[in-house]
XYZ file of C-alpha atoms in Angstrom:
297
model
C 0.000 0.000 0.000
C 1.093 3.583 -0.974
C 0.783 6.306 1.783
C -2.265 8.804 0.949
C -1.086 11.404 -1.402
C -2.746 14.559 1.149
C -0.570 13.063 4.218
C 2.577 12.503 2.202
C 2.234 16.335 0.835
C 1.765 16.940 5.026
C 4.199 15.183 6.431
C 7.189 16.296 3.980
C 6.111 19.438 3.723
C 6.605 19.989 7.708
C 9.534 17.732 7.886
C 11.336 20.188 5.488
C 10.060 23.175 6.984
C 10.775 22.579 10.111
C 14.276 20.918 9.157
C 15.055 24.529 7.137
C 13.880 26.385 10.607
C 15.644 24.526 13.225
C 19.029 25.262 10.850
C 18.369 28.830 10.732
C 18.425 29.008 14.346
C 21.461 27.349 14.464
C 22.441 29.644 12.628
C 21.448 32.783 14.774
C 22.661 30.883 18.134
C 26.242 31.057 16.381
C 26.513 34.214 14.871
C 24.033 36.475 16.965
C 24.144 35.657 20.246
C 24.880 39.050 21.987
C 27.146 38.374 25.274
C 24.570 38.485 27.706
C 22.969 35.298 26.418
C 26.003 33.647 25.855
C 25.473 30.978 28.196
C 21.953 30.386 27.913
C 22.560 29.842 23.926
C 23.968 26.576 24.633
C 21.040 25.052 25.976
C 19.166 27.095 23.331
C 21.404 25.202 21.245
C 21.028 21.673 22.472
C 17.187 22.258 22.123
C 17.620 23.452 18.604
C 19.959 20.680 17.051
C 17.833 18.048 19.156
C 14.634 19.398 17.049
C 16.166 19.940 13.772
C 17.308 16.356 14.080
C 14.011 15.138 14.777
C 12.768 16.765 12.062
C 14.779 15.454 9.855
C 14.981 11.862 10.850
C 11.359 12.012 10.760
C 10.533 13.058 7.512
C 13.095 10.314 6.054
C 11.592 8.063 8.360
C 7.449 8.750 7.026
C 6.577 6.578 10.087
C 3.040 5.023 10.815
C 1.489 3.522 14.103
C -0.891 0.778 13.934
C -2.321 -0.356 17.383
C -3.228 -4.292 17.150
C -4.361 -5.764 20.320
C -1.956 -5.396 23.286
C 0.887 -4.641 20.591
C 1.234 -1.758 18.505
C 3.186 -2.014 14.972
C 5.310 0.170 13.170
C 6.046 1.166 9.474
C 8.538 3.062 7.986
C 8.008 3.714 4.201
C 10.032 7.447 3.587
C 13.382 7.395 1.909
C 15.441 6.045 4.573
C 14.362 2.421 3.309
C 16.442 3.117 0.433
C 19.372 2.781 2.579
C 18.336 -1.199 2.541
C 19.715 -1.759 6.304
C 17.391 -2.447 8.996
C 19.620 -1.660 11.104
C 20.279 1.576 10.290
C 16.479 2.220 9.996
C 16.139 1.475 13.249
C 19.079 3.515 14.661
C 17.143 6.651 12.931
C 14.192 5.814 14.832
C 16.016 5.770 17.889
C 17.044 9.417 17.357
C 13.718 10.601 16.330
C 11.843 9.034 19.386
C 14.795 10.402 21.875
C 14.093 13.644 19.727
C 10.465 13.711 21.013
C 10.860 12.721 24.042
C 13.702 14.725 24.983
C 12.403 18.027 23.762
C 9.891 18.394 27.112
C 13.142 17.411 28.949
C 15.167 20.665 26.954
C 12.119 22.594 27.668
C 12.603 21.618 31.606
C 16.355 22.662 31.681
C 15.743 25.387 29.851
C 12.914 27.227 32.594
C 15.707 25.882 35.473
C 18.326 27.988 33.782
C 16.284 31.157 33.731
C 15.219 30.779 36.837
C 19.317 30.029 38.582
C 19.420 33.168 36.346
C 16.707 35.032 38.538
C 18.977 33.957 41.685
C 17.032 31.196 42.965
C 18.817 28.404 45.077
C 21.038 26.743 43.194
C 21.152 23.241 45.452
C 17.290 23.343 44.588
C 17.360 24.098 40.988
C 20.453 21.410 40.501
C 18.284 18.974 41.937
C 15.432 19.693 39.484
C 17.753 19.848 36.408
C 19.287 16.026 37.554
C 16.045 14.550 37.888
C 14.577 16.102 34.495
C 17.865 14.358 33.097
C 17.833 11.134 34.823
C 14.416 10.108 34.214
C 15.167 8.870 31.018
C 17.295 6.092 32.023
C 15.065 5.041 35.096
C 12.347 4.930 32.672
C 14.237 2.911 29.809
C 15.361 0.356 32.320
C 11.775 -0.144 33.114
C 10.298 -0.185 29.689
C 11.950 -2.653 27.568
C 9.400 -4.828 25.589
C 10.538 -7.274 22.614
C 9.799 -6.581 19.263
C 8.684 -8.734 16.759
C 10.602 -9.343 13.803
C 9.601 -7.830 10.026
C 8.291 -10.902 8.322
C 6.162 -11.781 12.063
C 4.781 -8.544 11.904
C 3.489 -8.506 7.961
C 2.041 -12.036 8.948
C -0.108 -10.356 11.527
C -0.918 -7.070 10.277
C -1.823 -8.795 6.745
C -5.104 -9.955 7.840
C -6.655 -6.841 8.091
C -6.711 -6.056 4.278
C -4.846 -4.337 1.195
C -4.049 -1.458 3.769
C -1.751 -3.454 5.649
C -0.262 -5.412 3.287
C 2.974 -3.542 2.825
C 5.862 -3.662 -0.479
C 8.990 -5.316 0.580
C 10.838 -2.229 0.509
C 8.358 -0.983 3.268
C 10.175 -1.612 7.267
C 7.681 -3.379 9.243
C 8.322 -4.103 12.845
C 6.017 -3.713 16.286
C 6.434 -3.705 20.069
C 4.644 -7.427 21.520
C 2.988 -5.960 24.447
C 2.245 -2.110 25.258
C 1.296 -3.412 28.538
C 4.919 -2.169 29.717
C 4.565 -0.513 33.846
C 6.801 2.478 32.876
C 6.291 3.304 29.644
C 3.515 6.393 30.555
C 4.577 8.201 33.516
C 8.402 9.712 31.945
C 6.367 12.701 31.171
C 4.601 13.334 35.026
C 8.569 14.028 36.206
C 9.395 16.115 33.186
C 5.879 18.184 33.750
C 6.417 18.406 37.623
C 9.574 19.807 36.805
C 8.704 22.952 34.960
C 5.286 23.152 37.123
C 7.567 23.656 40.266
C 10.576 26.073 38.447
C 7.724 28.004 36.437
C 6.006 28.874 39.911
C 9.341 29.779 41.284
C 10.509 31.673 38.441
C 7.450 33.923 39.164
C 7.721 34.646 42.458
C 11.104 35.464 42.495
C 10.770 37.844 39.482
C 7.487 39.504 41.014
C 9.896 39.932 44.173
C 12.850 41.516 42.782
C 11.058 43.488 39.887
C 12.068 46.998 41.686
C 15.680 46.325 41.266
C 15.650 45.122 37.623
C 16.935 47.523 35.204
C 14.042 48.052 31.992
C 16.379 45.907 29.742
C 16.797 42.977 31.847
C 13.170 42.926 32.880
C 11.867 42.983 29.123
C 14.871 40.229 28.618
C 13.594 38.198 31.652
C 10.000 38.690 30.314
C 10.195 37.801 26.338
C 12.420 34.606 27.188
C 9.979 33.247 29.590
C 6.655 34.162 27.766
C 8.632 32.010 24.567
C 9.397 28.986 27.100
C 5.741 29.521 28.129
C 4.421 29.216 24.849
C 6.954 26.196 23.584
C 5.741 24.301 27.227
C 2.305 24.349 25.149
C 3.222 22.909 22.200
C 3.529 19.154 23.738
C -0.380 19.251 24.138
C -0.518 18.579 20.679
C 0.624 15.060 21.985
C -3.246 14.692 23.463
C -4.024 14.248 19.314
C -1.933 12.045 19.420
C -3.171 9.842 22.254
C -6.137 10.219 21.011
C -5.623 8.742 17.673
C -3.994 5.683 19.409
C -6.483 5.308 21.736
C -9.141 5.016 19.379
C -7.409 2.546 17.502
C -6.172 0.509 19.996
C -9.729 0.058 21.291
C -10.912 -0.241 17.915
C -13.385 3.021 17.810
C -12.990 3.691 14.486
C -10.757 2.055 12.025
C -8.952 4.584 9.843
C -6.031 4.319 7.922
C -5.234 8.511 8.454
C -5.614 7.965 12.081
C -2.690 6.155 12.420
C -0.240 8.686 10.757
C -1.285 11.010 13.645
C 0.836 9.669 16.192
C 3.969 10.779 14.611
C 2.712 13.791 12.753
C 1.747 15.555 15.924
C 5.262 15.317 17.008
C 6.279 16.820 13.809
C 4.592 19.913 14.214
C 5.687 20.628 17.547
C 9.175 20.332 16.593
C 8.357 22.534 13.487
C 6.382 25.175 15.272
C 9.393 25.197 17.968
C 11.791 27.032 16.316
C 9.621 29.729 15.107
C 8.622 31.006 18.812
C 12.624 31.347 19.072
C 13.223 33.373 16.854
C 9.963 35.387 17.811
C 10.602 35.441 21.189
C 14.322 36.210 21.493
C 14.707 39.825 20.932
C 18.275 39.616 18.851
C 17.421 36.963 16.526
C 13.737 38.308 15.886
C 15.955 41.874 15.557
C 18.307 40.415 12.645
C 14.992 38.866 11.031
C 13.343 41.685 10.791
C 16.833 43.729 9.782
C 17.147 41.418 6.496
C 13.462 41.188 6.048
C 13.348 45.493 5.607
C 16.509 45.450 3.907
C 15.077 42.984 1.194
C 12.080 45.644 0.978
C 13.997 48.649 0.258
C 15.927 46.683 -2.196
């Protein structure tokens, strides 16, 4: 089966987008950075490459979920199957789920850093960061599930019509039970996290705001109202959810429904970028610099 001609035109057209985005802000985190931000580029620039990598791995990847049961399959039918190593197929999926994953984890780091910036304890805040970064492991060691093997998985999946019956050149693979006891709580820790710093942050600010200068304030205030609105991009996820929820309990069967999973993802790492370069005065400065120099031109 072909993927739907719409989603394709969807999927690569936010892939490359985003890809393009997440390089230009690379970009701008190398070459105009002013001092004051020096060292809160480099998580700026952790988050970035993270993304853009995401975004790219992603749109080679084309990936689709199918929920089956108590296990949940996965194909992967974008260019990266030309490489003709499963393997290496599976080493890119690797990167793009750490990508996802790790980008509410950035986002976490990111509100500690302002707020060590706004003088809060640093014991605390260290604390916070370690846990936001040592969740993952905790939660890998208690979430390993076998997969089944390609040709298993087209043996199962065939059943259910000319949908799932997939070319050879098409990677087919699955996880044998979802049923895994850590597998849905990484995010609570993550969430807690910036619920705790965010509240912080705040008070600290609204208690020192008479000995800010106007500059630092209105640097303070556009960083944090950007981290505010990238902490809202992961309830996109909740589409995504949905989509597997309603598959895995067999709702509604619809082939679209399963690229949602994935594509959700996509546009939060897309839409990402764009709020930093918005949000951080210098780089939305030499934007808007080129953009009126390209006018007068």
């Amino acid at each position: 089966m072909s993927d739907p001609l719409l989603i394709s035109i969807f999927h690569y057209a936010v892939s490359t987008v985003g890809t393009i985005a997440n390089l230009l802000v690379l970009g701008m985190i190398l070459t105009k950075t002013p001092r004051n931000l020096k060292c809160y580029s480099v998580l700026l620039f952790s988050q970035t490459l993270l993304q853009g990598s995401t975004c790219f791995t992603s749109g080679i990847l084309f990936s689709r979920l199918i929920p089956r049961d108590f296990s949940v399959f996965f194909t992967m039918s974008g260019p990266a199957k030309l490489l003709g190593s499963y393997k290496i197929v599976f080493d890119l999926v690797a990167i793009m789920l750490h990508g996802h994953a790790h980008y509410c984890i950035m986002l976490a780091v990111c509100f500690s850093f302002r707020n060590i910036i706004s003088m809060i304890s640093l014991q605390t805040e260290f604390f916070m960061i370690q846990l936001s970064l040592k969740r993952p492991k905790l939660q890998y060691f208690y979430s390993q599930t076998p997969l089944f093997d390609p040709s298993s998985a087209r043996e199962l999946l065939a059943p259910g019509g000319p949908s799932y019956i997939f070319s050879d050149d098409v990677i087919v693979t699955g996880i044998v039970s979802v049923l895994e006891p850590g597998a849905g709580i990484g995010i609570i820790w993550v969430c807690a996290v910036i619920q705790f710093v965010g509240r912080l942050m705040y008070r600290t600010l609204a208690a020192n705001i008479g000995h800010m200068s106007d500059k630092t304030r209105s640097v303070h205030k556009e960083i944090i109202r950007g981290l505010i609105f990238q902490a809202c991009l992961p309830a996109l996820y909740s589409f995504a959810v949905s989509a597997y929820v309603i598959g895995q309990l067999n709702i509604l069967s619809l082939v679209a429904l399963e690229y949602i999973p994935y594509m959700s993802g996509e546009i939060i790492v897309m839409t990402s970028p764009f709020l930093t370069l918005y949000f951080v005065h210098p780089y939305r400065r030499s934007i808007s610099r080129v953009v009126s120099n390209k006018e007068t031109t």
